[in-house]
Coordinates of C-alpha atoms and ligand atoms in Angstrom, one line a residue:
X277 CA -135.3 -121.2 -116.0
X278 CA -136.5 -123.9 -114.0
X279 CA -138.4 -123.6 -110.2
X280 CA -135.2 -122.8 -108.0
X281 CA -134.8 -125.5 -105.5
X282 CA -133.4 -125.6 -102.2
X283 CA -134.0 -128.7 -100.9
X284 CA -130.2 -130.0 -99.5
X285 CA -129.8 -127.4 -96.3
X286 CA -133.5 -127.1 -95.7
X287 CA -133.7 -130.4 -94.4
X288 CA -135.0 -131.7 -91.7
X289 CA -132.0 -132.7 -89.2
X290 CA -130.4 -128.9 -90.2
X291 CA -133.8 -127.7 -88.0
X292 CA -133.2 -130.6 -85.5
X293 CA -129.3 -129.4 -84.6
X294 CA -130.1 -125.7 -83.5
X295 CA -127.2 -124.4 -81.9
X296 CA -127.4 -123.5 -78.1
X297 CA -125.5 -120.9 -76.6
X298 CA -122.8 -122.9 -75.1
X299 CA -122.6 -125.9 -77.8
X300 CA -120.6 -124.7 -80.4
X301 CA -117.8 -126.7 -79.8
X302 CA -117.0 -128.8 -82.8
X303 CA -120.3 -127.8 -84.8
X304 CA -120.1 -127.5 -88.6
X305 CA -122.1 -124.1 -89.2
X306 CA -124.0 -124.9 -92.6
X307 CA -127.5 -122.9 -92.5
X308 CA -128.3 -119.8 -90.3
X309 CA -131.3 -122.0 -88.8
X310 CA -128.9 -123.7 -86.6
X311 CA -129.3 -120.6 -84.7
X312 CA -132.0 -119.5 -82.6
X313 CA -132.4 -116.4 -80.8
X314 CA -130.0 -117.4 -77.6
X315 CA -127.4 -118.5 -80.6
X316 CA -127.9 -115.0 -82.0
X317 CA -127.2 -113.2 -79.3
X318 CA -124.1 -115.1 -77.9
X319 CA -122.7 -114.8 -81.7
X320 CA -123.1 -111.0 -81.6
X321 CA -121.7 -110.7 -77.8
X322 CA -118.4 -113.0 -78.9
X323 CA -118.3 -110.5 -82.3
X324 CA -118.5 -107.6 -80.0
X325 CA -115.7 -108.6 -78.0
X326 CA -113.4 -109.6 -80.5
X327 CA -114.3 -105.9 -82.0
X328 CA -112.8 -104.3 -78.8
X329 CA -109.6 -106.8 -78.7
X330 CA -108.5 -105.7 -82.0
X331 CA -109.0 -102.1 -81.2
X332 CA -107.2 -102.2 -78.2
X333 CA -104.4 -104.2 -79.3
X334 CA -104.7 -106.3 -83.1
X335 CA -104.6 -109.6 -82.3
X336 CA -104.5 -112.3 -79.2
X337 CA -103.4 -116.1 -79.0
X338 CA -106.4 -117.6 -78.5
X339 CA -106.1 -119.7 -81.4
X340 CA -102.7 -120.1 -81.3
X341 CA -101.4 -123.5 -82.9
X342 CA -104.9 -123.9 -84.3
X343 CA -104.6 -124.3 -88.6
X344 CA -107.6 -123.3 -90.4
X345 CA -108.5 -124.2 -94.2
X346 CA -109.7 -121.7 -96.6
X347 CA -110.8 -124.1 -99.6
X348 CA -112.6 -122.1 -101.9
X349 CA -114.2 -123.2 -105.4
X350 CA -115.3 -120.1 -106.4
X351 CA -114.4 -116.5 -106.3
X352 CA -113.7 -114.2 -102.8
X353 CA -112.5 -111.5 -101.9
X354 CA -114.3 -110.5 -98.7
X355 CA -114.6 -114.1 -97.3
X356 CA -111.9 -115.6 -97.7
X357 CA -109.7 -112.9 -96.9
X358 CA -111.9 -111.9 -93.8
X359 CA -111.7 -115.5 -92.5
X360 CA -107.7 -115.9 -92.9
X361 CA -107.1 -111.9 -90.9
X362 CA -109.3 -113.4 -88.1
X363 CA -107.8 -116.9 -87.6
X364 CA -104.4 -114.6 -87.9
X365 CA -105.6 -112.2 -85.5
X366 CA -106.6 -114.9 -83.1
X367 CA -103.1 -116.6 -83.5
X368 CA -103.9 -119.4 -86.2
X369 CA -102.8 -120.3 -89.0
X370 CA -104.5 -120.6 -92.0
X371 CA -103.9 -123.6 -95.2
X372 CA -105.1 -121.2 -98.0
X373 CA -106.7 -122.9 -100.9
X374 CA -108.3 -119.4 -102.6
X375 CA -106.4 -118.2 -105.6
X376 CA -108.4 -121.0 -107.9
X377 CA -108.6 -124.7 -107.0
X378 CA -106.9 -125.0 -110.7
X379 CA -103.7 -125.2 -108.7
X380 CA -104.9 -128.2 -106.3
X381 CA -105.3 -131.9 -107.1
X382 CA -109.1 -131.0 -107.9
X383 CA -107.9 -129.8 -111.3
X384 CA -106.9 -133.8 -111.8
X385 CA -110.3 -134.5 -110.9
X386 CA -110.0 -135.2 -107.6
X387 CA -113.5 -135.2 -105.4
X388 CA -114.9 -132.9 -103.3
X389 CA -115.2 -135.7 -100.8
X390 CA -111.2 -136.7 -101.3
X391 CA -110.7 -133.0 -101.2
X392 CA -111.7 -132.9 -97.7
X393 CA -110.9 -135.9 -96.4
X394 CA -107.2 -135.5 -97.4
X395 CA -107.7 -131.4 -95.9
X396 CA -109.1 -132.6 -92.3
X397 CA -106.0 -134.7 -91.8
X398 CA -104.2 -131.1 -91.8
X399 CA -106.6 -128.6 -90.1
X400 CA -109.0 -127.9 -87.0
X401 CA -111.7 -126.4 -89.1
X402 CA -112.5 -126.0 -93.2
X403 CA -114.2 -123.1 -94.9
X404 CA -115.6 -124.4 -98.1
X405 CA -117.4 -122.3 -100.8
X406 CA -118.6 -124.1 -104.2
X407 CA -120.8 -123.9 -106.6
X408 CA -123.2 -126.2 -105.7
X409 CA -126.4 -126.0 -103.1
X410 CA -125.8 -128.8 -100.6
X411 CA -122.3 -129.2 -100.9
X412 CA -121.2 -128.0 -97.5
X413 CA -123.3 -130.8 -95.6
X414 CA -122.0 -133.7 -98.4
X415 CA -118.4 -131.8 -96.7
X416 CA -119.9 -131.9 -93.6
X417 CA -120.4 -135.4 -93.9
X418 CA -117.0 -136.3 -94.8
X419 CA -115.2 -134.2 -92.1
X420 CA -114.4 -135.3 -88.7
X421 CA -113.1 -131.6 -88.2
X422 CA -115.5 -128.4 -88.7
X423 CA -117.1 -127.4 -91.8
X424 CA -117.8 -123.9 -92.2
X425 CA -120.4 -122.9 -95.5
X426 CA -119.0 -119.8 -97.1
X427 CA -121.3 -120.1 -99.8
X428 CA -123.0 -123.1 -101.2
X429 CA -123.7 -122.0 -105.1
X430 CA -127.3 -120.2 -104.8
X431 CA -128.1 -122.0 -101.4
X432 CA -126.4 -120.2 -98.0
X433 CA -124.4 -118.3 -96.9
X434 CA -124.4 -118.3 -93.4
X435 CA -121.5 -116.0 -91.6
X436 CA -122.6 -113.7 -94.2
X437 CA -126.0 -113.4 -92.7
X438 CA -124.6 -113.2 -89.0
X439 CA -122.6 -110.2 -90.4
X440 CA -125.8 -108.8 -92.0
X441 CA -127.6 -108.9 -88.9
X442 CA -124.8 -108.0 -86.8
X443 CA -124.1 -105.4 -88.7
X444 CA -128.0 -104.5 -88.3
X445 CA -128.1 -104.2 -84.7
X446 CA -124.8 -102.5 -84.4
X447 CA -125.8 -99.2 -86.6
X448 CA -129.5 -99.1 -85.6
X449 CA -129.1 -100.5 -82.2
X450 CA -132.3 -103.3 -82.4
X451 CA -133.9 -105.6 -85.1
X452 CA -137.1 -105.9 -83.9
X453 CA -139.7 -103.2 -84.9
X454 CA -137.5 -102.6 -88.5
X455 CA -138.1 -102.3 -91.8
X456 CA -135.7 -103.9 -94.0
X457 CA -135.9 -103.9 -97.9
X458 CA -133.8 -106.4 -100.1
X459 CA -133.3 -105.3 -103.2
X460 CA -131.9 -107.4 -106.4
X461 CA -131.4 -110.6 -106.9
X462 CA -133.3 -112.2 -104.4
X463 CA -133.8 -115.5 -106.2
X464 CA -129.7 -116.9 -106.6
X465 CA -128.7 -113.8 -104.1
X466 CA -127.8 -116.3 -100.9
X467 CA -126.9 -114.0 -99.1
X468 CA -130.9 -112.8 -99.4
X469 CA -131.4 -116.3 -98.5
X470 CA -129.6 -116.5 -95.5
X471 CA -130.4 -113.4 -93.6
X472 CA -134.2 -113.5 -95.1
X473 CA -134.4 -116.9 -93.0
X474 CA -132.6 -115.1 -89.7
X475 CA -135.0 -112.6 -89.8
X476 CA -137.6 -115.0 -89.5
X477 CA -136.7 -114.8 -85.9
X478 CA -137.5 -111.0 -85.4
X479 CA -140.6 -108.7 -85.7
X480 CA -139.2 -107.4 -88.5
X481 CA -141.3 -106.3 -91.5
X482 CA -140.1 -107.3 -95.1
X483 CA -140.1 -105.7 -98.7
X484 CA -138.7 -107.8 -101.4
X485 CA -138.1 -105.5 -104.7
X486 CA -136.8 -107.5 -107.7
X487 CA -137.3 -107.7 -111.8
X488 CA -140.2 -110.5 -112.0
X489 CA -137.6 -113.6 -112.7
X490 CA -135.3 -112.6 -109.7
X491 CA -138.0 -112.8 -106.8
X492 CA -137.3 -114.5 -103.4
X493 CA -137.8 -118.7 -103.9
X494 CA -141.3 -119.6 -102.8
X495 CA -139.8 -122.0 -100.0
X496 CA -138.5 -118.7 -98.2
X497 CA -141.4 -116.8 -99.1
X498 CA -143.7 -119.5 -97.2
X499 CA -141.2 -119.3 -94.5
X500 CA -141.5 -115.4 -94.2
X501 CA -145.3 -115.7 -94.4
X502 CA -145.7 -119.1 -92.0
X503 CA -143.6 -117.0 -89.5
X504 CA -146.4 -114.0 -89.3
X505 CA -143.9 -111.3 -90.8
X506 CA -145.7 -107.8 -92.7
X507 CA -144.4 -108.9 -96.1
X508 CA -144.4 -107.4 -99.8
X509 CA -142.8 -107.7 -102.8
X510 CA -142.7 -105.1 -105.7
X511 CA -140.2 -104.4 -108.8
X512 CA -139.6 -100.8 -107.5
X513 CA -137.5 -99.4 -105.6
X514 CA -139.5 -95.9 -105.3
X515 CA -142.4 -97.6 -102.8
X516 CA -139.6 -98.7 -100.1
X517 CA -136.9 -95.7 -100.2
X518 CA -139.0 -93.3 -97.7
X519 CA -139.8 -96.0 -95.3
X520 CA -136.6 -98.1 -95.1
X521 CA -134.7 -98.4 -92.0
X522 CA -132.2 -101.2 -94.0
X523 CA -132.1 -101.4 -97.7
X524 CA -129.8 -104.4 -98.4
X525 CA -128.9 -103.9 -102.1
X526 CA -127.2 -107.1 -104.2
X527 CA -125.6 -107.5 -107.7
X528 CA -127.6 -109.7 -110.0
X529 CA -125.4 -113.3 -109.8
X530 CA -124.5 -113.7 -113.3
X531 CA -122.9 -116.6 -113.2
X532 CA -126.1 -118.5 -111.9
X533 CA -127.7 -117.7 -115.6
X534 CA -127.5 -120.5 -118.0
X535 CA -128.9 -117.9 -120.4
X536 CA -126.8 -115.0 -120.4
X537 CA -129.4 -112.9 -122.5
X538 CA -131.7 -113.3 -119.5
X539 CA -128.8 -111.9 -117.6
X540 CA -128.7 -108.8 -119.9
X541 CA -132.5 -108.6 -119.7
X542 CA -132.3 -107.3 -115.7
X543 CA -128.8 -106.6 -114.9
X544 CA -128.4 -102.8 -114.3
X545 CA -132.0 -103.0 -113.3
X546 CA -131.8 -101.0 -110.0
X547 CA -128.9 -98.1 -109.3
X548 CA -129.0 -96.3 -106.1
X549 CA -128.0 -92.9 -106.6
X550 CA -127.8 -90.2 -104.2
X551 CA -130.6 -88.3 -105.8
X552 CA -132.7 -91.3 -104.8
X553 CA -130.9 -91.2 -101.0
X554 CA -132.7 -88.1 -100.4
X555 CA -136.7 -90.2 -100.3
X556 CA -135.0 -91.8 -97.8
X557 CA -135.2 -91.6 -93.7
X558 CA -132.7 -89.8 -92.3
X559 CA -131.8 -93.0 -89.9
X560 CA -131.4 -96.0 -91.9
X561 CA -128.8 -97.5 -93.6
X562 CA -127.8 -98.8 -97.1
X563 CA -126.2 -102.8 -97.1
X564 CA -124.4 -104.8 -99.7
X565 CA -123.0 -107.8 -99.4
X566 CA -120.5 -106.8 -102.3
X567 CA -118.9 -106.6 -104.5
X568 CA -121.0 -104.6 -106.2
X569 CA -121.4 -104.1 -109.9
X570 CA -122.7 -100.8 -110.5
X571 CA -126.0 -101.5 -108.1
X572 CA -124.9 -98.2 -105.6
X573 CA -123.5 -95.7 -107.2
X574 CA -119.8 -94.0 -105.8
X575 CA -121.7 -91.0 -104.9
X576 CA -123.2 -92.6 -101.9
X577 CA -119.9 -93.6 -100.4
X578 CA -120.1 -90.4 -98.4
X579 CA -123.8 -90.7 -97.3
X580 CA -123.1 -91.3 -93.7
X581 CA -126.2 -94.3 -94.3
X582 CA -123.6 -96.2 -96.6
X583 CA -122.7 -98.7 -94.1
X584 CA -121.1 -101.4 -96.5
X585 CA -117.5 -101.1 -95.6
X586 CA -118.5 -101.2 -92.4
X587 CA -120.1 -104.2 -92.7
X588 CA -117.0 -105.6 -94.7
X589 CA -115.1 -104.9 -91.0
X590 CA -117.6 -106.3 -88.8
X591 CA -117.4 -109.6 -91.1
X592 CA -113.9 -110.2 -89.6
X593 CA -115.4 -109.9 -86.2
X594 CA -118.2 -112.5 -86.8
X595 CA -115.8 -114.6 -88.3
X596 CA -113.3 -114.8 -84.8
X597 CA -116.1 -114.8 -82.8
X598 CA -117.6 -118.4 -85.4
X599 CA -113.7 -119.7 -85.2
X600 CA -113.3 -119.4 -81.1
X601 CA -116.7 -120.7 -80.5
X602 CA -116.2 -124.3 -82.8
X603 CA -112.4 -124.4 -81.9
X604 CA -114.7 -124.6 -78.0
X605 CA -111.9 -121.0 -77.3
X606 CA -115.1 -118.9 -77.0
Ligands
LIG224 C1 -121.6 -112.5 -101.8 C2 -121.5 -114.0 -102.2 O1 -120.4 -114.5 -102.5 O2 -122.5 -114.6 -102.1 N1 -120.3 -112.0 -101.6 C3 -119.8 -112.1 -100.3 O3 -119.5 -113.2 -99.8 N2 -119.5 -111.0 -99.6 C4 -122.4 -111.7 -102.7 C5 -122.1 -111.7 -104.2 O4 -121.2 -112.4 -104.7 O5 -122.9 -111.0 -104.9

């Protein structure tokens, strides 16, 4: 397989537009380095807010006349869905293009620019996931009306990384001074990608465990190392397990092989059981991004440390919290 390149949302202006606390009105959110710190923060605050408005009472109208697209390109369960209960939940309505573009005009070939240029003339905000890197900017580009990157092929995946961290922070209560491992596929895996570059921003040390042709893309890994973070990779699981305090596990991306063999080659590579859950520390906590493919096995699902369906709630949170603050309701 051929150097994996990153080059469409690592560029330049993407570093140039970081998002300040109060300016999210009418931003597209693209890459997680639109947010610094400040960003961060107000995100989680917003998140945390929202959490205690649905407990309390399930929804609000803060969004009320607002209509949201969902225009998906590839496969979702946990997006999509997550982003059409919170515009719901806040009020909105959503334009839902996520059981297979087959039954849209893009089946006649239409492009993804016409795509959204008809879909703006509709809707407050888009939520676009395809298949290729870079194709939420081109989006971007052709919107006058928010574009929100929900997965750009193996590029970003932005509100998936805000959940990651949020998620994070909410069952160890900090980020800084942790120990996270990613385990997987950490070279298509963007969700690795996007919440490797957010924790750029912490003192946070890094273990990257992965078959050889699965490690992290050397553009991250220069941005992990050019940031100062402790960072190591290794194939096995067994040097990270005891020392842990987040081991974010993720399912090999099959369809990012062009050689399926290769796929067969490392898929099933890592299981964690809960034979291997007792090395661990008694504090941590097991992520996934999901779904997963056989990565974790069902005995963990009790471990009180298996925090990934919690994670799959606090995704709906993040998700309000991103739709009030570029609808300028936050
Ligand atoms: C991830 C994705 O689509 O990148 N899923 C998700 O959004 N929760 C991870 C994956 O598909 O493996």
């Amino acid at each position: 397989m051929p150097a994996l390149t990153l080059d469409p949302l690592f560029a330049d202006d993407d570093r140039r537009k970081i998002l300040r606390s109060t300016d999210f009105t009418g931003q597209d959110i693209l890459s997680v380095s639109q947010f610094d710190r400040d960003g961060l923060e107000y995100v989680f605050i917003r998140a945390h807010e929202m959490r205690e408005m649905v407990d309390r009472i399930g929804y609000s109208n803060l969004l009320k006349g607002h209509i949201l697209t969902c225009l998906f390109y590839e496969p979702s369960t946990r997006t999509s869905a997550s982003f059409i209960a919170a515009m719901e939940r806040l009020g909105g309505s959503v334009i839902p293009i996520t059981q297979g573009v087959q039954f849209s005009s893009v089946s006649k070939g239409e492009t993804l620019a016409d795509t959204i240029r008809t879909l703006e003339q509709y809707s407050d905000a888009i939520v676009l996931r395809h298949p290729e890197i870079g194709s939420a900017r081109i989006a971007a580009d052709y919107s006058s009306v928010p574009v929100i990157n929900a997965g750009d092929g193996a590029g970003e995946h932005p509100t998936q990384a805000l959940l990651d961290l949020f998620t994070i922070q909410q069952e160890l209560g900090r980020i800084d001074g942790l120990k996270i491992a990613m385990v997987g596929d950490l070279r298509f895996g963007r969700t690795v990608h996007s919440l490797t570059r957010l924790l750029t921003q912490y003192d946070v040390s890094l273990r990257f465990v992965s078959p050889e042709i699965l490690r992290l893309p050397l553009v991250l890994m220069n941005e992990v190392k050019d940031a100062g973070l402790n960072v190591r990779e290794t194939h096995d699981v067994a040097d990270v397990i005891q020392n842990a305090d987040v081991l974010y596990v993720t399912r090999v991306q099959k369809e990012r092989f062009s050689d399926l063999a290769q796929y067969e080659e490392v898929r099933g590579h890592y299981e964690i059981t809960a034979e291997l859950m007792q090395h661990a520390k008694e504090r941590m906590v097991i992520m996934h991004p999901l779904p997963r493919v056989g990565e974790i096995h069902y005995s963990v699902d009790a471990d009180p440390r298996a925090a990934y369906f919690r994670q799959v709630r606090n995704g709906m949170f993040i998700r309000m919290a991103l739709l009030a603050m570029v609808l300028g309701k936050a």
